PDB file of C-alpha atoms and ligand atoms in Angstrom:
ATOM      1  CA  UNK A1039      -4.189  93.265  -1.418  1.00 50.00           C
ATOM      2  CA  UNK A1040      -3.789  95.230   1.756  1.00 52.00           C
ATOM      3  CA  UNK A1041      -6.510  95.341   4.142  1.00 65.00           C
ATOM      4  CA  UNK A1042      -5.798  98.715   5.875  1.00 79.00           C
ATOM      5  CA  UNK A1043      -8.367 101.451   4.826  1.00 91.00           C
ATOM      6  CA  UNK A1044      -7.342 104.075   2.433  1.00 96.00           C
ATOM      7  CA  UNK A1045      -5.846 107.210   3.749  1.00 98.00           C
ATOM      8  CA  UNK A1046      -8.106 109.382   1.193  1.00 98.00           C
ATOM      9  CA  UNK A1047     -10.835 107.456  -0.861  1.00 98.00           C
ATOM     10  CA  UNK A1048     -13.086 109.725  -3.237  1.00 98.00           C
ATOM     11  CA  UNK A1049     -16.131 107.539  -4.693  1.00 98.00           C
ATOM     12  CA  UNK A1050     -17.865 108.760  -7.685  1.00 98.00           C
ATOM     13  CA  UNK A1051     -17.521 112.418  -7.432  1.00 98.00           C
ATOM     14  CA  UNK A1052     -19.449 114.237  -9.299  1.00 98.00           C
ATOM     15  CA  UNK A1053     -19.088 118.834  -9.652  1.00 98.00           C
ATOM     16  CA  UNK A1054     -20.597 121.110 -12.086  1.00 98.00           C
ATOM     17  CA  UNK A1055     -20.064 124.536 -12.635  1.00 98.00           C
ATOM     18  CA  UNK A1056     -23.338 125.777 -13.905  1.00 96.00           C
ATOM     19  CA  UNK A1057     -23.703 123.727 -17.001  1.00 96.00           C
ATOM     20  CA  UNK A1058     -20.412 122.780 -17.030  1.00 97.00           C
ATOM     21  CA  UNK A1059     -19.321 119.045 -15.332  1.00 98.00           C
ATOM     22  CA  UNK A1060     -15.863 119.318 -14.499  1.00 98.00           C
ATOM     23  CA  UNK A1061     -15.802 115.647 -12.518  1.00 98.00           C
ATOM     24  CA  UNK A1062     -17.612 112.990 -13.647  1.00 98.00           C
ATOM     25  CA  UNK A1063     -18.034 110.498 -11.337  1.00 98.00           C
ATOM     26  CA  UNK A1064     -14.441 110.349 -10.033  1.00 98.00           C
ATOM     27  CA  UNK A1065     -13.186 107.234  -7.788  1.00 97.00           C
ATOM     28  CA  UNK A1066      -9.613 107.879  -6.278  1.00 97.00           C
ATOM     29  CA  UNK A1067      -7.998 106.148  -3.394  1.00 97.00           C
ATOM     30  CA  UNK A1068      -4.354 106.686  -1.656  1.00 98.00           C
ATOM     31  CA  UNK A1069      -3.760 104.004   0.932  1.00 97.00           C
ATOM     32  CA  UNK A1070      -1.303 105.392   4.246  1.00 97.00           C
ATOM     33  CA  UNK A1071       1.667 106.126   2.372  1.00 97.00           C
ATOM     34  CA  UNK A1072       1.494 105.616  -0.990  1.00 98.00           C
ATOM     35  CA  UNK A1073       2.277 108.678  -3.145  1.00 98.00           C
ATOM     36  CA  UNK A1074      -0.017 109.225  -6.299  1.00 98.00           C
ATOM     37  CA  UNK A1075       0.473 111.933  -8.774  1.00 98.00           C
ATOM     38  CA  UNK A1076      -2.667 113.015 -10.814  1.00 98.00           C
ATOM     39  CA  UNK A1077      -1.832 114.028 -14.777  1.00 98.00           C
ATOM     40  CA  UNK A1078      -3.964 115.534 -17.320  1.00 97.00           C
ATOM     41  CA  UNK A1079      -4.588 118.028 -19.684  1.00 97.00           C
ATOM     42  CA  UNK A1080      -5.404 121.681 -18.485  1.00 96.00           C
ATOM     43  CA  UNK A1081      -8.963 121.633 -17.539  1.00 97.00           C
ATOM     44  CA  UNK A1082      -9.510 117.994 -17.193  1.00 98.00           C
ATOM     45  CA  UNK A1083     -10.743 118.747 -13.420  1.00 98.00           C
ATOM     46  CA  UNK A1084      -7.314 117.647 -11.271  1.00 98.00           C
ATOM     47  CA  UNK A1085      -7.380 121.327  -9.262  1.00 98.00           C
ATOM     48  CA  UNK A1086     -10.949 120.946  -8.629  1.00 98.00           C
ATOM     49  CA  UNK A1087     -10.724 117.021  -8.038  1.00 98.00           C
ATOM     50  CA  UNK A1088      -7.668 118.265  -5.338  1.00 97.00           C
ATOM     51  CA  UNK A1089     -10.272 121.404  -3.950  1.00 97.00           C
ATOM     52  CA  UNK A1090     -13.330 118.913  -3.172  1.00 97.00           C
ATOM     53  CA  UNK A1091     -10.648 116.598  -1.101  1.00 97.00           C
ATOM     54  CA  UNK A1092     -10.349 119.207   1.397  1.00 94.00           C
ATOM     55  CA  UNK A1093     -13.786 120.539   0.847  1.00 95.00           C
ATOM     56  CA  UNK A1094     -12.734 124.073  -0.783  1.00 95.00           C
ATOM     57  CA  UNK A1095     -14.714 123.098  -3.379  1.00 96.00           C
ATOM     58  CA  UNK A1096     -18.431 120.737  -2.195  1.00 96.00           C
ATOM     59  CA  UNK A1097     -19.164 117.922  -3.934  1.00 97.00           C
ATOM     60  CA  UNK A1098     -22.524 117.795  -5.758  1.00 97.00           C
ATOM     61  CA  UNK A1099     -22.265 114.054  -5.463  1.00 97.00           C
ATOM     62  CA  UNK A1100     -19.783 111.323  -3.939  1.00 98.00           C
ATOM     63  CA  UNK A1101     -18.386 111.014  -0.952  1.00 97.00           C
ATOM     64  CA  UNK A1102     -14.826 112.148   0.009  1.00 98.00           C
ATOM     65  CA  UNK A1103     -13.075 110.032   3.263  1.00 97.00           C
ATOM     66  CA  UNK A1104     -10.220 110.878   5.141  1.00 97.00           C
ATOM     67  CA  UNK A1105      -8.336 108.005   7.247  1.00 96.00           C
ATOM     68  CA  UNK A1106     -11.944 106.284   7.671  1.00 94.00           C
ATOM     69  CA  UNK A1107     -13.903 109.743   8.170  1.00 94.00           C
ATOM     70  CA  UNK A1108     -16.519 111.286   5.676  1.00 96.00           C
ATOM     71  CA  UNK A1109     -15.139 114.733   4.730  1.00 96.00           C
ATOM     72  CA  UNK A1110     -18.165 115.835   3.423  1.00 94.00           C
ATOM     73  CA  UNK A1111     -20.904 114.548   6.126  1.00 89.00           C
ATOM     74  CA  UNK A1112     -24.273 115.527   5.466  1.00 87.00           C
ATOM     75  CA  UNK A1113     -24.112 118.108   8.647  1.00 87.00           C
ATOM     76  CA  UNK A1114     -24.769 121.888   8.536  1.00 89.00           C
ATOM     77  CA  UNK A1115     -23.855 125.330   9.979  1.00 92.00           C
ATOM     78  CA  UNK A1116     -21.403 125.089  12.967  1.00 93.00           C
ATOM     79  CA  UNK A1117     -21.770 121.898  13.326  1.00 92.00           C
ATOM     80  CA  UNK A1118     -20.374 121.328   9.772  1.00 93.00           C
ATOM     81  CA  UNK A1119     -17.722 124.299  10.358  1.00 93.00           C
ATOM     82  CA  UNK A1120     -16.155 122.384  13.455  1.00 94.00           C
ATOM     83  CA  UNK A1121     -16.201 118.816  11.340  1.00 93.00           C
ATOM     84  CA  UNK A1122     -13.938 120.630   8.216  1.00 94.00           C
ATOM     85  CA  UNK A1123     -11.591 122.614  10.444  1.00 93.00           C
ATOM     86  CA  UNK A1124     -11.251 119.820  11.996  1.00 93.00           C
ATOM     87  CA  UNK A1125     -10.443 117.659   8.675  1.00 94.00           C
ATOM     88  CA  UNK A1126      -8.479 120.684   7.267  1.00 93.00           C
ATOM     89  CA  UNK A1127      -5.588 120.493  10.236  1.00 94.00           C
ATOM     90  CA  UNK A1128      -4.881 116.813   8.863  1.00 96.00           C
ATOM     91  CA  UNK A1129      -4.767 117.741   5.597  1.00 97.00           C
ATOM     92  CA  UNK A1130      -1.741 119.959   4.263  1.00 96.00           C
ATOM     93  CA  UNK A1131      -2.440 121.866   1.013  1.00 96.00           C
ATOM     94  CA  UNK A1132       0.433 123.467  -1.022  1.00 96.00           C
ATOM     95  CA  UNK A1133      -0.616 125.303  -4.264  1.00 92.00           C
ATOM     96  CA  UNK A1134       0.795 126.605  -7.058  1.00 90.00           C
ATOM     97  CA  UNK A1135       1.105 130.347  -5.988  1.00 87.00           C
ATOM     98  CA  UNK A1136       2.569 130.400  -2.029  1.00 76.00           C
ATOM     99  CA  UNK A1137       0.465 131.896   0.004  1.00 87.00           C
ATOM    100  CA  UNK A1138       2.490 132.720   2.875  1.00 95.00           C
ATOM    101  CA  UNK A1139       1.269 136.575   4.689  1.00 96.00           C
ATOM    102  CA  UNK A1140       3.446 138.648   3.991  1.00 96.00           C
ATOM    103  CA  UNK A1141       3.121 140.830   6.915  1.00 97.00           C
ATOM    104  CA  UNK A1142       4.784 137.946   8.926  1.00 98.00           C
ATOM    105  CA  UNK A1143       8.392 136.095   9.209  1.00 98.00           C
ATOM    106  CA  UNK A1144       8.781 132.900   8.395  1.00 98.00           C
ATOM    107  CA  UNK A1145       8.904 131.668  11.679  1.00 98.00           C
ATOM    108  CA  UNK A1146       5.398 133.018  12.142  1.00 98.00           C
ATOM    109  CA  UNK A1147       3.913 131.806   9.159  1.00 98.00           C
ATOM    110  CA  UNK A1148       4.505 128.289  10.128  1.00 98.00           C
ATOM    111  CA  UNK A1149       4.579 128.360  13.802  1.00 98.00           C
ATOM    112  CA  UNK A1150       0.542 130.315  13.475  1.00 96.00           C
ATOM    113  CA  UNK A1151      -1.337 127.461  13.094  1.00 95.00           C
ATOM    114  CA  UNK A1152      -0.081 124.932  15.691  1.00 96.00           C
ATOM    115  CA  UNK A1153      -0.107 128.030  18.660  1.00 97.00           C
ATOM    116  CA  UNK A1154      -3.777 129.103  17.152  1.00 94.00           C
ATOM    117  CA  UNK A1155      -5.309 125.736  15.908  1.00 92.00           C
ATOM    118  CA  UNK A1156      -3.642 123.413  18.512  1.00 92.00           C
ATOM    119  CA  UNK A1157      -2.672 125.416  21.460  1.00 95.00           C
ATOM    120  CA  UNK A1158       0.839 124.545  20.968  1.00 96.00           C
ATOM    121  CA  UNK A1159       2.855 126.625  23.462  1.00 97.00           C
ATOM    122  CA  UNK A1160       5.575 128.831  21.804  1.00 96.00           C
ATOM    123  CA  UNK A1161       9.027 127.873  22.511  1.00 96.00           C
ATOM    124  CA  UNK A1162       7.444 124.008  21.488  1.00 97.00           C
ATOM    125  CA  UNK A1163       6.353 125.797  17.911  1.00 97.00           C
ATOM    126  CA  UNK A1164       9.550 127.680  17.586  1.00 97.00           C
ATOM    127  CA  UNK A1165      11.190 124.322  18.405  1.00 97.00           C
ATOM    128  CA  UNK A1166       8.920 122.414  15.450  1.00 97.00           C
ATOM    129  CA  UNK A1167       9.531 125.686  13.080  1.00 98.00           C
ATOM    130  CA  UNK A1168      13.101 125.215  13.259  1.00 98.00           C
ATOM    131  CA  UNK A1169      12.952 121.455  13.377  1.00 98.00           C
ATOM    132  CA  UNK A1170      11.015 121.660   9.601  1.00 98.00           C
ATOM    133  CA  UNK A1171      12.707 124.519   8.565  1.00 98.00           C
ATOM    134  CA  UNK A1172      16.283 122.629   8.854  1.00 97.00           C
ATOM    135  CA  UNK A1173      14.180 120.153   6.874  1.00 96.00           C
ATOM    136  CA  UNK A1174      13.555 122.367   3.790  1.00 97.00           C
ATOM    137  CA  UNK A1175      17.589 123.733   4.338  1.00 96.00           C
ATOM    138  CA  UNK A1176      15.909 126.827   5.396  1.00 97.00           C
ATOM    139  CA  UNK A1177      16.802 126.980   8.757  1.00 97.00           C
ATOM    140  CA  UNK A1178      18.703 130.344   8.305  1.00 97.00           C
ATOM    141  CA  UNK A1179      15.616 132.226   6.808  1.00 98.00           C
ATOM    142  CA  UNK A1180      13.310 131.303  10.493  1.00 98.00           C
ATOM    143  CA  UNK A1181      13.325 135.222  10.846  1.00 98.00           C
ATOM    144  CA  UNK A1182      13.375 137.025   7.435  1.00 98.00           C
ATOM    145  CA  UNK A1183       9.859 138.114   5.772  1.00 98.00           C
ATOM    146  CA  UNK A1184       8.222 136.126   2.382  1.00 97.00           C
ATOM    147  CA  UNK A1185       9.495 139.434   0.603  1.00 96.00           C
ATOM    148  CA  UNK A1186      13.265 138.375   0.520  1.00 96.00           C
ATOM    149  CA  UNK A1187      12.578 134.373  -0.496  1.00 96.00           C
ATOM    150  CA  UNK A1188      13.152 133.648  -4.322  1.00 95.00           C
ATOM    151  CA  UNK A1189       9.840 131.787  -5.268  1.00 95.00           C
ATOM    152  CA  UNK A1190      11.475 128.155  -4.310  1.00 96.00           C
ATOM    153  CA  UNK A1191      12.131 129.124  -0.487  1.00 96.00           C
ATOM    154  CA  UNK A1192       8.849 130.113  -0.034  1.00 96.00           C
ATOM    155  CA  UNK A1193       7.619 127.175  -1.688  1.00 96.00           C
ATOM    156  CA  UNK A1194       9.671 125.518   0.727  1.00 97.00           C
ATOM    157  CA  UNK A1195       8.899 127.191   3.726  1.00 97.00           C
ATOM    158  CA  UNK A1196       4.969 126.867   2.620  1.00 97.00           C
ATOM    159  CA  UNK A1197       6.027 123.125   2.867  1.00 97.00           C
ATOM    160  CA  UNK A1198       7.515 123.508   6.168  1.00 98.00           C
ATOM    161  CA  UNK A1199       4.007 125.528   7.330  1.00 97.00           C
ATOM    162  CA  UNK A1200       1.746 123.078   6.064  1.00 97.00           C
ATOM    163  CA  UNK A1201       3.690 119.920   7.629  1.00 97.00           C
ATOM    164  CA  UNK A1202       4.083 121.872  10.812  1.00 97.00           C
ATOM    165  CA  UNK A1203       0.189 120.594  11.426  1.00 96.00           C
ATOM    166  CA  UNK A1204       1.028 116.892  11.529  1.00 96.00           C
ATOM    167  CA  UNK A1205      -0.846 116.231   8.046  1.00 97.00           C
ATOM    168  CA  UNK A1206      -2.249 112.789   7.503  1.00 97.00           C
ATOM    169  CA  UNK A1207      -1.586 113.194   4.178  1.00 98.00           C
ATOM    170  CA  UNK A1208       0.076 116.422   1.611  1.00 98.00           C
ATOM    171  CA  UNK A1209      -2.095 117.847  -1.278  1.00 98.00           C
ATOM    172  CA  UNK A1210      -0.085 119.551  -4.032  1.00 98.00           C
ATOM    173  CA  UNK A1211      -1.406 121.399  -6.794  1.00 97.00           C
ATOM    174  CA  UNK A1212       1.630 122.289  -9.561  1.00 96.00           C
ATOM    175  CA  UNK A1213       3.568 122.949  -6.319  1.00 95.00           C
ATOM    176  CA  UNK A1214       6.707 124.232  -8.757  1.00 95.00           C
ATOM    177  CA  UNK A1215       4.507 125.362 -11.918  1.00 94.00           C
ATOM    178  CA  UNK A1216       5.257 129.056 -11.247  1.00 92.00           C
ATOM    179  CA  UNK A1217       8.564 128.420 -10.280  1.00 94.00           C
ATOM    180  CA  UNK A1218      11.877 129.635 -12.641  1.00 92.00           C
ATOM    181  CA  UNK A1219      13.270 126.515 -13.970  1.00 91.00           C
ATOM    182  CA  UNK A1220      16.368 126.559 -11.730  1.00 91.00           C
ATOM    183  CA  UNK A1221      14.331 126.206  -8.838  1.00 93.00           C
ATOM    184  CA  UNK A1222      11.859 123.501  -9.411  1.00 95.00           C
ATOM    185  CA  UNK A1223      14.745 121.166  -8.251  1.00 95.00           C
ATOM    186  CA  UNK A1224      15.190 122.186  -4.785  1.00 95.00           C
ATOM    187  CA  UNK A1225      11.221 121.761  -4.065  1.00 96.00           C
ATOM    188  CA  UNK A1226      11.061 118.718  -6.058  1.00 96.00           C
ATOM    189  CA  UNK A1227      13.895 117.588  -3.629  1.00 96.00           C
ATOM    190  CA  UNK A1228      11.670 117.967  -0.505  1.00 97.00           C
ATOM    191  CA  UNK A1229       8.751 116.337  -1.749  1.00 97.00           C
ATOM    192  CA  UNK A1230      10.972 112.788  -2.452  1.00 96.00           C
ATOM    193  CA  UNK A1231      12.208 114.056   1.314  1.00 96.00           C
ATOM    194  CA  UNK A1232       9.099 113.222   2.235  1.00 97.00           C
ATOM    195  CA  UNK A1233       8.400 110.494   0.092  1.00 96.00           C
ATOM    196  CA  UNK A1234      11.367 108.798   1.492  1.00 95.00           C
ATOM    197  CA  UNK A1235       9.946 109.345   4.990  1.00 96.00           C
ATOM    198  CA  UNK A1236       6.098 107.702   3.648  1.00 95.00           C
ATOM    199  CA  UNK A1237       4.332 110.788   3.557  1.00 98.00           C
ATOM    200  CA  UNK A1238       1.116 110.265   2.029  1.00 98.00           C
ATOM    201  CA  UNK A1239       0.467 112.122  -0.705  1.00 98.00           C
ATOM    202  CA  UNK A1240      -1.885 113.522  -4.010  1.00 98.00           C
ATOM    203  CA  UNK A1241       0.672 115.444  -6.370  1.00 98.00           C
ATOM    204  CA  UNK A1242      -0.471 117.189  -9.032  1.00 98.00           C
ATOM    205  CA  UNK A1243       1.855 117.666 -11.491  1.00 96.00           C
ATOM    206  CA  UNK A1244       3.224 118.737 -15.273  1.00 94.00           C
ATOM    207  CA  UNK A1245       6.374 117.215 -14.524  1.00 94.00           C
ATOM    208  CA  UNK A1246       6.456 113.231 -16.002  1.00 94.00           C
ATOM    209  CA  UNK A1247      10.562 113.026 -14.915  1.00 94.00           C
ATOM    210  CA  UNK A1248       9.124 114.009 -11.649  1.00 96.00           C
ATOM    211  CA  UNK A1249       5.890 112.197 -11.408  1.00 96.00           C
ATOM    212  CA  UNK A1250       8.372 108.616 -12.778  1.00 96.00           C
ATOM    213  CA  UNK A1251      10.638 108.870  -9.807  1.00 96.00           C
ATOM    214  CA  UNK A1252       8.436 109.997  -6.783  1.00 97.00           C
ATOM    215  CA  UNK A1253       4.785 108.608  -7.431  1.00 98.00           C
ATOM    216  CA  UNK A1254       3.691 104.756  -6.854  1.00 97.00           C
ATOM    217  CA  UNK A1255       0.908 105.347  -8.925  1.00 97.00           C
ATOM    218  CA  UNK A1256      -0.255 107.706 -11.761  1.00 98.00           C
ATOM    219  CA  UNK A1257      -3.457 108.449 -12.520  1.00 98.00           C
ATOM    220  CA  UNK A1258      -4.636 110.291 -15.690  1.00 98.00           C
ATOM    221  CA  UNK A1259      -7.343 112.822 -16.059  1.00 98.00           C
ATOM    222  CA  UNK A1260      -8.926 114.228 -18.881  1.00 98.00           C
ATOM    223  CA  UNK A1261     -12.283 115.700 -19.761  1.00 97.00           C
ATOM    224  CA  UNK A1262     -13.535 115.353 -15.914  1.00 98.00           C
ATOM    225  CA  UNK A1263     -12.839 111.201 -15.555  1.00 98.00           C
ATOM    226  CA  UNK A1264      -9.577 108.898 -14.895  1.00 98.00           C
ATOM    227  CA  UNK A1265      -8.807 107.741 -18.176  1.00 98.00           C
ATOM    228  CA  UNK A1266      -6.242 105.413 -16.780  1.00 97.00           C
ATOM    229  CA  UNK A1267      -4.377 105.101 -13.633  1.00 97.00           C
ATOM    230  CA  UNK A1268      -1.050 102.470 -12.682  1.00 97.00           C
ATOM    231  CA  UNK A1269       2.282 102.445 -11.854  1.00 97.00           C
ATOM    232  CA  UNK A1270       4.404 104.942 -13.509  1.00 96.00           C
ATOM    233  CA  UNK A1271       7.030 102.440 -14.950  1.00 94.00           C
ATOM    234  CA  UNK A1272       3.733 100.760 -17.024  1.00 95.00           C
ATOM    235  CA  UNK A1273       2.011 103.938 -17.661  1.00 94.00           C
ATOM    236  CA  UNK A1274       4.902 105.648 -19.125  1.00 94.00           C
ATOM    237  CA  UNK A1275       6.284 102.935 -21.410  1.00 93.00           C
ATOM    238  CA  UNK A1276       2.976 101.270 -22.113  1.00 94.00           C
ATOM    239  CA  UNK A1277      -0.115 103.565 -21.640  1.00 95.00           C
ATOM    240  CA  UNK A1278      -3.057 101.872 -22.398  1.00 96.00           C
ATOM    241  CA  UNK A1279      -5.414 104.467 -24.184  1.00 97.00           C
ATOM    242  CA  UNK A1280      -5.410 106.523 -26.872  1.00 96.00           C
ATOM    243  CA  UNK A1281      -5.960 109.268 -24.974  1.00 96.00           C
ATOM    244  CA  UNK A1282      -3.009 108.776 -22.822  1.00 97.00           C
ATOM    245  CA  UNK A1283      -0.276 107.935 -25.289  1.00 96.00           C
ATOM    246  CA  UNK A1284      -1.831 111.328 -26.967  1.00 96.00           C
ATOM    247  CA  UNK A1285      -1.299 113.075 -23.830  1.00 96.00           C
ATOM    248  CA  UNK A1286       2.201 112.080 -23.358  1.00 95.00           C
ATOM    249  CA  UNK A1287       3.244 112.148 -26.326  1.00 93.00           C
ATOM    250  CA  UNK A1288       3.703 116.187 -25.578  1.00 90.00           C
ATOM    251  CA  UNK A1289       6.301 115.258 -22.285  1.00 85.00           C
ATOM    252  CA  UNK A1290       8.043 112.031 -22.846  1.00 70.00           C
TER     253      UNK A1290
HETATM  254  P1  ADP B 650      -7.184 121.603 -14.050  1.00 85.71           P
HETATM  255  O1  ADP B 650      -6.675 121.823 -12.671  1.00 85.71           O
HETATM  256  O2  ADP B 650      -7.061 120.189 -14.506  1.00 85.71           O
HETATM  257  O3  ADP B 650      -6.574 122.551 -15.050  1.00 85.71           O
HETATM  258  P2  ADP B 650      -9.652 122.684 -13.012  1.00 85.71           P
HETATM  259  O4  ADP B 650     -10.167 121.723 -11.999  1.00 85.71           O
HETATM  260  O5  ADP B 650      -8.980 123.903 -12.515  1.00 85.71           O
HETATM  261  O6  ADP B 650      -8.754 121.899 -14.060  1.00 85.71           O
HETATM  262  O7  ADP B 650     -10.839 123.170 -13.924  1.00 85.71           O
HETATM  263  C1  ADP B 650     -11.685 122.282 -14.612  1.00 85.71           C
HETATM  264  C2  ADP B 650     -12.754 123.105 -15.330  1.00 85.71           C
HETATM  265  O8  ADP B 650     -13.595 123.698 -14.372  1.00 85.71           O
HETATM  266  C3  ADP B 650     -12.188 124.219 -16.176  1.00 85.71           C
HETATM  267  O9  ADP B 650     -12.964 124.320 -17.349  1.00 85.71           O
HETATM  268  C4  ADP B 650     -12.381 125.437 -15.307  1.00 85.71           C
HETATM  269  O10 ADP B 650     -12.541 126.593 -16.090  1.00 85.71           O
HETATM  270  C5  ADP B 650     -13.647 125.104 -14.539  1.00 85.71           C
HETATM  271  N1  ADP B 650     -13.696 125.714 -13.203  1.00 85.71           N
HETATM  272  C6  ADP B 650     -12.840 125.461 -12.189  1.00 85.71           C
HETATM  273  N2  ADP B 650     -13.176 126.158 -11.097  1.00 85.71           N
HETATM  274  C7  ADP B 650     -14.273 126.879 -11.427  1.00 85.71           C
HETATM  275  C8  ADP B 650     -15.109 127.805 -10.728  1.00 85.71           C
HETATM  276  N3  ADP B 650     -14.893 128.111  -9.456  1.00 85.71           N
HETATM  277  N4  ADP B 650     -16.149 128.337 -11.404  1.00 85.71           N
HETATM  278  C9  ADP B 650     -16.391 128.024 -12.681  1.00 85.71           C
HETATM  279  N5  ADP B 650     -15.648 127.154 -13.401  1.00 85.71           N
HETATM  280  C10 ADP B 650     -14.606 126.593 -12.788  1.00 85.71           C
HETATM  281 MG1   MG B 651      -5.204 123.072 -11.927  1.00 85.71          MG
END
């Protein structure tokens, strides 16, 4: 049993839209580099459950922590604006539909928020651009516009953008789900890229294969609760509920 606080610890969260409750009373926690993936059924609350981590969505109960700080503290106005910009630059977010601008290169999209957010100078961000881009095997697209990517480089460069903050930990949210087929690979690849360097991080994901080889843990969600959540080697062989074998009875 380690010790260490969690990197991202959500106790009993709680949303509802209008009458609907989409999480019901969820308790999630990701110590410093672990990688869980979250599975479930469409609906069962995992974009919303990945939205109220980073505060896109508020909480109508629970708390949310990042790295031993409340995400959503009881504080209002700008006060409150400062405290979740400030929690947003240590959080990357990659979703399933990139959302680079498409008015600017590459090199822009991901060198914008370290030169606006952190007063990074510019030769240092187009140093840290290139740097992540050579990451993603990118590096020859630093100056070309979203416009000419196939829909896995700019999943790739959105990558790139989002680590060029210095996350504490990555959020992804069917990061490949509107990806052709032959290109879920080469994103898939970067994410174990980054598993293999301890990046923390909450994967959402259709992808079992995927979820088996990169996640230390695997949590299930259906109908707004964890249904069941362990490694993915005991999981996958051996699920526990009903509800899971059901569930994975349509992948495996
Ligand atoms: P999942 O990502 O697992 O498919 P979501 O978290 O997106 O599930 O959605 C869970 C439920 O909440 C769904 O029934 C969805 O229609 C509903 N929902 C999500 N966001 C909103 C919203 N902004 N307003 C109203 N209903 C929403
Ligand atoms: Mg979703």
């Amino acid at each position: 049993m380690s010790m260490q606080r969690p990197m991202v610890e959500v106790r009993g969260a709680r949303k509802s839209f209008g009458a609907a409750e989409v999480l019901k009373g969820i308790d999630l926690s990701v110590d410093r580099g672990q990688i869980v993936a979250v599975i479930g059924p469409s609906g069962s609350g995992k974009s919303t459950l990945l939205r109220s981590i980073n505060h896109l969505e508020a909480l109508d109960s629970g708390e949310v922590w990042l790295d031993g700080m409340q995400v959503n503290q009881p504080l209002h106005g700008q006060a409150f604006e400062r405290h979740i910009n400030k929690v947003r630059q240590q959080m990357g977010m990659v979703f399933q539909h990139f959302n680079l601008f498409p008015h600017l290169t590459v090199l822009d999209n991901i060198t914008m928020g370290p030169v606006i957010l952190k007063g990074m100078s510019k030769s240092e961000a187009h140093a840290l651009a290139h740097g992540l881009l050579s990451k993603v095997g990118l590096a020859d697209k630093i100056d070309a516009y979203p416009s000419r990517l196939s829909g896995g480089q700019k999943q790739r460069v959105a990558i790139a953008r989002a680590l060029a903050m210095q996350p504490k930990v990555m959020l992804f949210d069917e990061a490949t789900s509107a990806l052709d087929p032959e290109l879920v690979d080469e994103v898939n690849a970067v994410m174990k890229k980054l598993a293999a360097e301890h990046m923390t991080m909450l994967i959402v994901t259709h992808e079992m294969r995927f979820a088996g080889e990169v996640a230390d843990r695997v949590l299930f969600m259906d109908g707004g609760v964890v249904v069941e959540e362990g490694p993915p080697s005991e999981m996958f062989r051996a699920p526990q509920k009903e509800r899971t074998r059901t569930f994975l009875k349509k992948y495996l």
